[in-house]
Short mmCIF file of the C-alpha atoms (twelve columns), coordinates in Angstrom:
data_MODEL
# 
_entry.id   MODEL 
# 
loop_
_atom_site.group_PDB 
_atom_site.id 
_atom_site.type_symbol 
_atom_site.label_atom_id 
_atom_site.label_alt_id 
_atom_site.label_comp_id 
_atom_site.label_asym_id 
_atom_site.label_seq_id 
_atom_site.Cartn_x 
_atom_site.Cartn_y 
_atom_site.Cartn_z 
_atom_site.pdbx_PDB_model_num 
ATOM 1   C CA . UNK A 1   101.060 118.451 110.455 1 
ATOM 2   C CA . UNK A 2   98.438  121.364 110.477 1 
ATOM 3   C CA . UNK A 3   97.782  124.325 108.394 1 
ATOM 4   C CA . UNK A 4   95.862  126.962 107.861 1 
ATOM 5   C CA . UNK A 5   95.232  129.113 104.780 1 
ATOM 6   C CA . UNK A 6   94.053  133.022 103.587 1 
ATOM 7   C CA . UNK A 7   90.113  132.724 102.657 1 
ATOM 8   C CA . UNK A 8   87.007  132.652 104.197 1 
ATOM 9   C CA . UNK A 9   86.589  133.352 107.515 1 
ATOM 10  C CA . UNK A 10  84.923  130.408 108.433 1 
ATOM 11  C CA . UNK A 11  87.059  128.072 106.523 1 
ATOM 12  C CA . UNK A 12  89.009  125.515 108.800 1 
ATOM 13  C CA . UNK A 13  92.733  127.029 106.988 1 
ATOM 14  C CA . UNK A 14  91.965  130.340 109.138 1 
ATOM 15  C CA . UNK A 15  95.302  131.104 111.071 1 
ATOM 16  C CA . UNK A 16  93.722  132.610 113.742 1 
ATOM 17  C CA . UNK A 17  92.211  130.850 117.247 1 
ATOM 18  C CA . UNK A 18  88.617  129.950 116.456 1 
ATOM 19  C CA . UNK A 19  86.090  127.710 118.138 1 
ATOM 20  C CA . UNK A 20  88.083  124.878 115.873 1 
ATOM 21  C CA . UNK A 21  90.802  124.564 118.451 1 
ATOM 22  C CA . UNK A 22  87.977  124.016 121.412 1 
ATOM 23  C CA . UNK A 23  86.391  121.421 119.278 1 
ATOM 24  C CA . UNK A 24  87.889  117.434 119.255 1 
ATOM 25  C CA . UNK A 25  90.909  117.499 117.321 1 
ATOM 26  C CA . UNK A 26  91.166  114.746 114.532 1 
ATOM 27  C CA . UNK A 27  93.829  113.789 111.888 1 
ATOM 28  C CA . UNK A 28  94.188  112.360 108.589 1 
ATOM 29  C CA . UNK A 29  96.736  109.337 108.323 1 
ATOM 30  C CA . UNK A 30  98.563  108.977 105.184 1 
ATOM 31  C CA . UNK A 31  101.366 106.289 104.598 1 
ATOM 32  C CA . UNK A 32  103.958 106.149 102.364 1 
ATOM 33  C CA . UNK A 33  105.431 102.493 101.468 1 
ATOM 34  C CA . UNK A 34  108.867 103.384 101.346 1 
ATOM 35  C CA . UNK A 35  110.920 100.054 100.319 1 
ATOM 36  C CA . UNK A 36  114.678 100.439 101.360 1 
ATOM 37  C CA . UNK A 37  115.001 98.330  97.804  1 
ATOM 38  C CA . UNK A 38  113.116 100.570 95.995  1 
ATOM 39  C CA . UNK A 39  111.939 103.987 97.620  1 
ATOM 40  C CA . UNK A 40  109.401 106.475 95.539  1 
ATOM 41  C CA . UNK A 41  110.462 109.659 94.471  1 
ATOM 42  C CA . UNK A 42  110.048 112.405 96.189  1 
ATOM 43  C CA . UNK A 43  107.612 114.104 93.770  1 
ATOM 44  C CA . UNK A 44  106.114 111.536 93.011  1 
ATOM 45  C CA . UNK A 45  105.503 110.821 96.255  1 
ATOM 46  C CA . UNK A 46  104.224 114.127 96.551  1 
ATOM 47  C CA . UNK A 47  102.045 114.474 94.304  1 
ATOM 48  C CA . UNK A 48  100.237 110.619 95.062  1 
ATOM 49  C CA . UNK A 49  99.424  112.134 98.485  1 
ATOM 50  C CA . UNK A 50  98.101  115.169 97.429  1 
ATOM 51  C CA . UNK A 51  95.472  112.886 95.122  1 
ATOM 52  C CA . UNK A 52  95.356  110.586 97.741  1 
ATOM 53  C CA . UNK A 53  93.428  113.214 100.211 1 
ATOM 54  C CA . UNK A 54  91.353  113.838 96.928  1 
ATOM 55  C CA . UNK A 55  90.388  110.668 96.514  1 
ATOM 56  C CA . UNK A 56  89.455  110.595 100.554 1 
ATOM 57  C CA . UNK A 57  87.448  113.809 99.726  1 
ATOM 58  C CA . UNK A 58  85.394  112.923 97.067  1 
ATOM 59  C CA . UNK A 59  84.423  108.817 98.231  1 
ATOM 60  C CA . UNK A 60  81.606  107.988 98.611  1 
ATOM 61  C CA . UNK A 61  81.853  106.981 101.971 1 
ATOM 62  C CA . UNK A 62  83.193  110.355 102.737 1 
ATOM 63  C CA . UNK A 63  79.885  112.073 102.151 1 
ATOM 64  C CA . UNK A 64  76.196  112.077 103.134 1 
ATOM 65  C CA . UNK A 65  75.620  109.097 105.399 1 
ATOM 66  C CA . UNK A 66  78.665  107.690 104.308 1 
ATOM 67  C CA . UNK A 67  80.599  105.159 106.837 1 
ATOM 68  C CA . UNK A 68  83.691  107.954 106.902 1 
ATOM 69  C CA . UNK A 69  81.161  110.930 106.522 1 
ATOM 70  C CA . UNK A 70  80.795  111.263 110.438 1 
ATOM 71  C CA . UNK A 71  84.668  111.358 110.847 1 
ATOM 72  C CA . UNK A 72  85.203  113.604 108.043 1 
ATOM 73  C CA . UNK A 73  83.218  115.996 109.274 1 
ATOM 74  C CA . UNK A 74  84.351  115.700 112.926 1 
ATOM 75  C CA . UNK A 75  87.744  116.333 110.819 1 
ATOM 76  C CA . UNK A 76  87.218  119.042 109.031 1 
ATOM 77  C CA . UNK A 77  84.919  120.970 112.259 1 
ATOM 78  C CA . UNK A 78  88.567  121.339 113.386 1 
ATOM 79  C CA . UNK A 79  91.891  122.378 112.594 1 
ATOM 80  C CA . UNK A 80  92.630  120.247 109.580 1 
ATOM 81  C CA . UNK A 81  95.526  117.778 110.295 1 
ATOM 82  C CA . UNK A 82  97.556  115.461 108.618 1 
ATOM 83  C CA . UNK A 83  100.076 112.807 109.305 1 
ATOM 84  C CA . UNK A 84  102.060 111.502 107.111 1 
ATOM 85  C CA . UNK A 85  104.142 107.984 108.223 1 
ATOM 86  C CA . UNK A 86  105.982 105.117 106.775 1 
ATOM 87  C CA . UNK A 87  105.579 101.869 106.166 1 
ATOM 88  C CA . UNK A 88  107.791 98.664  104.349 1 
ATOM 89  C CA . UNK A 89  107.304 95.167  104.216 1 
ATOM 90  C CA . UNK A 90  105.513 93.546  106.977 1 
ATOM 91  C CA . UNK A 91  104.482 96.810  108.206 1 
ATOM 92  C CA . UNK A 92  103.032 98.026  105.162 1 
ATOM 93  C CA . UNK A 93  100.999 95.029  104.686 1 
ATOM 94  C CA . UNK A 94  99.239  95.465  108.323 1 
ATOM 95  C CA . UNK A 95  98.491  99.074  107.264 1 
ATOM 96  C CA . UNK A 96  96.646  97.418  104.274 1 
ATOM 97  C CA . UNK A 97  94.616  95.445  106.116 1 
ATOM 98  C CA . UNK A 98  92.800  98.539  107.401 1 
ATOM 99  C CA . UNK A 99  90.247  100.098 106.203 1 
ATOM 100 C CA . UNK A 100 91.441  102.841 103.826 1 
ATOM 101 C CA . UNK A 101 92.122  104.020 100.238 1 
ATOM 102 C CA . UNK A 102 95.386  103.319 98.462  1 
ATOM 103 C CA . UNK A 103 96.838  105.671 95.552  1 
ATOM 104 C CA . UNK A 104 99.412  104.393 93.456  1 
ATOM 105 C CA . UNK A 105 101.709 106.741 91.321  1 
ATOM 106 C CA . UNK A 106 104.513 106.432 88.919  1 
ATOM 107 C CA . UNK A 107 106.855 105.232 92.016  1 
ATOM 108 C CA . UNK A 108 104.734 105.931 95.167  1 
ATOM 109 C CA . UNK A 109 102.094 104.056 96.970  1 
ATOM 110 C CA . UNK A 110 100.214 106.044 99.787  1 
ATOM 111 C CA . UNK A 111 97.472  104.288 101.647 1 
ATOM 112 C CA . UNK A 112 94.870  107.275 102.869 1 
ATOM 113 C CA . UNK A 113 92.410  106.407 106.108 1 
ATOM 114 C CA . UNK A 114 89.817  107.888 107.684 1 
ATOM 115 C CA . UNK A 115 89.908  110.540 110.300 1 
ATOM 116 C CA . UNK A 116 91.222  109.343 113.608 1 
ATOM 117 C CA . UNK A 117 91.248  111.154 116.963 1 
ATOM 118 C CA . UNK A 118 94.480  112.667 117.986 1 
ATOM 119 C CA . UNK A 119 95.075  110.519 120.385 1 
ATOM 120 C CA . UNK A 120 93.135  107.219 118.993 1 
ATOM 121 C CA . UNK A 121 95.629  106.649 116.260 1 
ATOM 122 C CA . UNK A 122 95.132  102.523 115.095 1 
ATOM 123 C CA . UNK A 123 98.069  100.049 116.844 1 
ATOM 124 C CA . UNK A 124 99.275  99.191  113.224 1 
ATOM 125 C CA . UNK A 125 99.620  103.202 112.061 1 
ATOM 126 C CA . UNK A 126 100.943 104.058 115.751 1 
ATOM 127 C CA . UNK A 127 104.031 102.712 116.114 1 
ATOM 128 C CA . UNK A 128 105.244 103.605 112.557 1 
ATOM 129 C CA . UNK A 129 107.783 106.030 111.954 1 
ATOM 130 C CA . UNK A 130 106.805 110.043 110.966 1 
ATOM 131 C CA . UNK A 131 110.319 111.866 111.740 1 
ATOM 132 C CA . UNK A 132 113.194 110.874 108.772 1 
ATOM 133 C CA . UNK A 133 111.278 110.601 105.938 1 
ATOM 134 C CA . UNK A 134 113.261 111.835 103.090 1 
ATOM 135 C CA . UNK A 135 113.282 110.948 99.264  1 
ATOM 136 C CA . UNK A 136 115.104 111.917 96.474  1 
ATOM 137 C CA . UNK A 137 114.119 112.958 92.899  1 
ATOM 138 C CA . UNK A 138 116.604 111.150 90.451  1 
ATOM 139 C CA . UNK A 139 116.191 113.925 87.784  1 
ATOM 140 C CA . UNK A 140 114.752 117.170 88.369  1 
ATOM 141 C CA . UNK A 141 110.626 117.207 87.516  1 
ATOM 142 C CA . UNK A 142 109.861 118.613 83.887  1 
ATOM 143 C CA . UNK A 143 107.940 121.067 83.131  1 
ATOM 144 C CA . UNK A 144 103.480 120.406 84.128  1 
ATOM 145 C CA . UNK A 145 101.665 119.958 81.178  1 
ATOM 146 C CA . UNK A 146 99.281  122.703 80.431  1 
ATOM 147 C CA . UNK A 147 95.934  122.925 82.096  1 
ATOM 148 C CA . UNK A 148 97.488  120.514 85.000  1 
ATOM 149 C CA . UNK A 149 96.819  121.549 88.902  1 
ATOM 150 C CA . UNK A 150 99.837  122.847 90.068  1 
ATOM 151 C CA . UNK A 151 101.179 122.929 94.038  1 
ATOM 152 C CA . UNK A 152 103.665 125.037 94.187  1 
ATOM 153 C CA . UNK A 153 105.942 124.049 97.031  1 
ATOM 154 C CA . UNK A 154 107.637 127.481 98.485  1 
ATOM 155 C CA . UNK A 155 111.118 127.628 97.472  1 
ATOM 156 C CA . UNK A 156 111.899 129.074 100.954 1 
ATOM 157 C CA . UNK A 157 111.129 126.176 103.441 1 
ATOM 158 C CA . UNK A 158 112.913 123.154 104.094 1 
ATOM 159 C CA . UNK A 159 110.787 120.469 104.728 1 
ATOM 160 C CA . UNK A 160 111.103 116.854 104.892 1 
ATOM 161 C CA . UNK A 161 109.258 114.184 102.529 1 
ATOM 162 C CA . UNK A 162 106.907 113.340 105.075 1 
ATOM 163 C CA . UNK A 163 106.375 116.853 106.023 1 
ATOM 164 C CA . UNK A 164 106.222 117.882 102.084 1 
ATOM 165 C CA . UNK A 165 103.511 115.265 101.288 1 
ATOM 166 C CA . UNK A 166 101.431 116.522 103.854 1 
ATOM 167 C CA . UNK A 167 102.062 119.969 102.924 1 
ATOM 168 C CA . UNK A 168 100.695 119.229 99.460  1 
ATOM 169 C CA . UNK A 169 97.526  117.463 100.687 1 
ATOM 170 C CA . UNK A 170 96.519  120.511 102.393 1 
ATOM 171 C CA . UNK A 171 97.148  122.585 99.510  1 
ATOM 172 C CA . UNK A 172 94.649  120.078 97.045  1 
ATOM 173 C CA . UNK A 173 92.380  120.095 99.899  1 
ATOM 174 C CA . UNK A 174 92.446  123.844 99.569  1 
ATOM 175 C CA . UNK A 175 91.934  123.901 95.931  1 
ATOM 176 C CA . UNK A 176 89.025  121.142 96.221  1 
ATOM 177 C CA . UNK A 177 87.431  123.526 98.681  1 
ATOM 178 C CA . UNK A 178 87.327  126.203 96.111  1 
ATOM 179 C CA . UNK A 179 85.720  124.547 93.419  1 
ATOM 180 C CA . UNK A 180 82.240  124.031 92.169  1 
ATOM 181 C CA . UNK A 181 80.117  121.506 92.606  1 
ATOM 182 C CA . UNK A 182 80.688  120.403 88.293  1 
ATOM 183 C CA . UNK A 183 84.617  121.702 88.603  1 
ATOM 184 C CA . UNK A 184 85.331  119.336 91.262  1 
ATOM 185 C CA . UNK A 185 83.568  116.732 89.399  1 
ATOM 186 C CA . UNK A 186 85.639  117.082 86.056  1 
ATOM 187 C CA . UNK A 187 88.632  117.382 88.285  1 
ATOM 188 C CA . UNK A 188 87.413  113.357 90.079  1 
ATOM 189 C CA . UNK A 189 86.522  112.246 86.548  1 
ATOM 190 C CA . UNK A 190 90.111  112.662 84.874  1 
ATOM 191 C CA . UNK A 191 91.388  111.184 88.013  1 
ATOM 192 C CA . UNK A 192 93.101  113.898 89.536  1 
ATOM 193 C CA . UNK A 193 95.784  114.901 87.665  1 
ATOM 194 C CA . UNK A 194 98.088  116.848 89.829  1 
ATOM 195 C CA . UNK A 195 101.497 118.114 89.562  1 
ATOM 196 C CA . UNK A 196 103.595 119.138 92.386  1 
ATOM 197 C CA . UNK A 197 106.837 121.997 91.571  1 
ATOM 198 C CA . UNK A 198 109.164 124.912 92.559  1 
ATOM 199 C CA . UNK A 199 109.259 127.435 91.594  1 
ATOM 200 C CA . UNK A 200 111.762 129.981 91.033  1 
ATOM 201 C CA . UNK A 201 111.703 132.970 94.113  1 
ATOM 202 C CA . UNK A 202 110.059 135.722 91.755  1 
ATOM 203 C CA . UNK A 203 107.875 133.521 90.574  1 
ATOM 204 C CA . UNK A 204 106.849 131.918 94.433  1 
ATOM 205 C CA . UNK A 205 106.241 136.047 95.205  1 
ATOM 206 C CA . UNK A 206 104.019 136.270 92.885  1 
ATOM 207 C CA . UNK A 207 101.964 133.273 93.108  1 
ATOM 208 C CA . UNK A 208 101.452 134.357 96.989  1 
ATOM 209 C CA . UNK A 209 100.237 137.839 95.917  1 
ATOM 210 C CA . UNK A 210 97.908  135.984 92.944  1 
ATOM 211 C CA . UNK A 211 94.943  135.044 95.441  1 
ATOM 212 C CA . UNK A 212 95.215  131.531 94.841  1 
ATOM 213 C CA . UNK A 213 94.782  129.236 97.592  1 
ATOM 214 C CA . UNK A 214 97.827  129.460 100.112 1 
ATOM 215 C CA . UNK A 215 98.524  127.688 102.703 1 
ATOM 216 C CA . UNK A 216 100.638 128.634 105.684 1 
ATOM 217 C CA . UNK A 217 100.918 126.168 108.636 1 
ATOM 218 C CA . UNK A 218 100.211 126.098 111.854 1 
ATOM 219 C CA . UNK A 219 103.755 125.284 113.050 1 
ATOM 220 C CA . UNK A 220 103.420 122.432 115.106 1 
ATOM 221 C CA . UNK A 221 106.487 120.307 113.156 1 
ATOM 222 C CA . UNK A 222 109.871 121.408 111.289 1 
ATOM 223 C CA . UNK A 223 108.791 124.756 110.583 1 
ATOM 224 C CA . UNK A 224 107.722 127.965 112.173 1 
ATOM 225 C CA . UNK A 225 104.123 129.066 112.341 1 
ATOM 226 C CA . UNK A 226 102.485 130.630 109.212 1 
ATOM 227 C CA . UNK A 227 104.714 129.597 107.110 1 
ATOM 228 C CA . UNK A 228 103.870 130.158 103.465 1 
ATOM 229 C CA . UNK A 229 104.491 126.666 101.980 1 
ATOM 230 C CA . UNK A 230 101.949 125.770 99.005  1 
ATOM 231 C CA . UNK A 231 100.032 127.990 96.648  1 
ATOM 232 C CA . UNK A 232 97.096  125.537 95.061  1 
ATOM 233 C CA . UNK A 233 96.742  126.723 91.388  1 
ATOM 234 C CA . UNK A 234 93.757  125.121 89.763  1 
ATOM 235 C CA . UNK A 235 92.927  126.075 86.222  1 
ATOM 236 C CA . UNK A 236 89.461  126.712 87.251  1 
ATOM 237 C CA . UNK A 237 90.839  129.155 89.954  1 
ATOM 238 C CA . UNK A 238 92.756  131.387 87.885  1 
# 
């Protein structure tokens, strides 16, 4: 699950063919524990892997000479891809086991790992299942509190959890990108509060025109290319 974005021209969201395709292409793995017992919901779910990618982002061992800081650069040289899959039981346990970062939210556990090549995916994450990953929210979302990170999801595209999730980690990514050195610190110091909504179709036209962060995908699952799917509204941004 790819994207790309509006801003800068060298920025890894461009739509357009750059010297990122020619370069390796990497992924971010993300999975979801999804128990049949007792699945997440779906914003929830949402929202835990948007501050999962944060909290891959801003680790130590993302950055400098970092043990993940080679892969997330090799990453992020490239188009910037992410995979979400799904785990239970047995399965979700192996996926433990590796080395990784997992974010818990109200309902959701998602387990964040390093960069992997396209093709060089871990046995455990393999052979779990991406396609069919759908989740309900058993009341509709309130309102986000004030001063909250927003994504807004577009109202307009029908995307599956899986899908969604990753949707929304680009879109934080996005916002992360944006952000000074001391706003992305107060954003890592209060934890990463992050809400994920919809918004009504007025409204989603006029967050797209706002020059927020968008992101519009790259098309290569569910939904056709440039797709405007997330607009990343950070307080700090506005």
């Amino acid at each position: 699950m790819s994207l790309d974005s509006t801003p800068p021209s060298d920025s890894p969201f461009q739509h357009s063919a750059t010297a990122r395709d020619q370069a390796p292409q990497y992924v971010l793995p993300l999975v979801v524990r999804i128990e049949r017992a007792s699945p997440p919901a779906r914003t929830d779910a949402l929202e835990t892997a948007a501050r999962a990618v944060l909290v891959m982002l801003s680790d130590e061992r993302s950055l400098g000479d970092g043990e993940w800081a080679q892969a997330m650069r090799d990453w992020q040289d490239a188009r910037i891809r992410k995979v979400v899959r799904r785990a239970r039981g047995g399965e979700w346990r192996k996926a433990e086991a590796l080395p990784g970062i997992t974010v818990t939210g109200k309902s959701a556990e998602v387990r964040v790992f390093p960069p992997v090549p396209l093709d060089g995916w871990p046995k455990e994450l393999a052979k779990l299942q991406v396609s069919g990953t759908d989740l309900d929210d058993p009341e509709p979302p309130v309102d986000a509190d004030p001063g909250v990170p927003v994504l807004w999801m577009s109202p307009d595209v029908d995307m599956s959890a899986g899908k969604a999730m990753a949707q929304a980690g680009h879109g934080a990514q996005l916002a992360w990108w944006e952000l000074s050195e001391e706003e992305r610190a107060g954003w890592r110091d209060a934890g990463f509060p992050v809400a994920v909504r919809t918004p009504g179709r007025d409204r989603w036209r006029e967050l797209v025109g706002s020059g927020l962060p968008l992101v519009r995908d790259a098309g290569f699952t569910e939904i056709a290319p440039g797709s405007c799917t997330v607009v990343a509204d950070h307080p700090a941004l506005r």
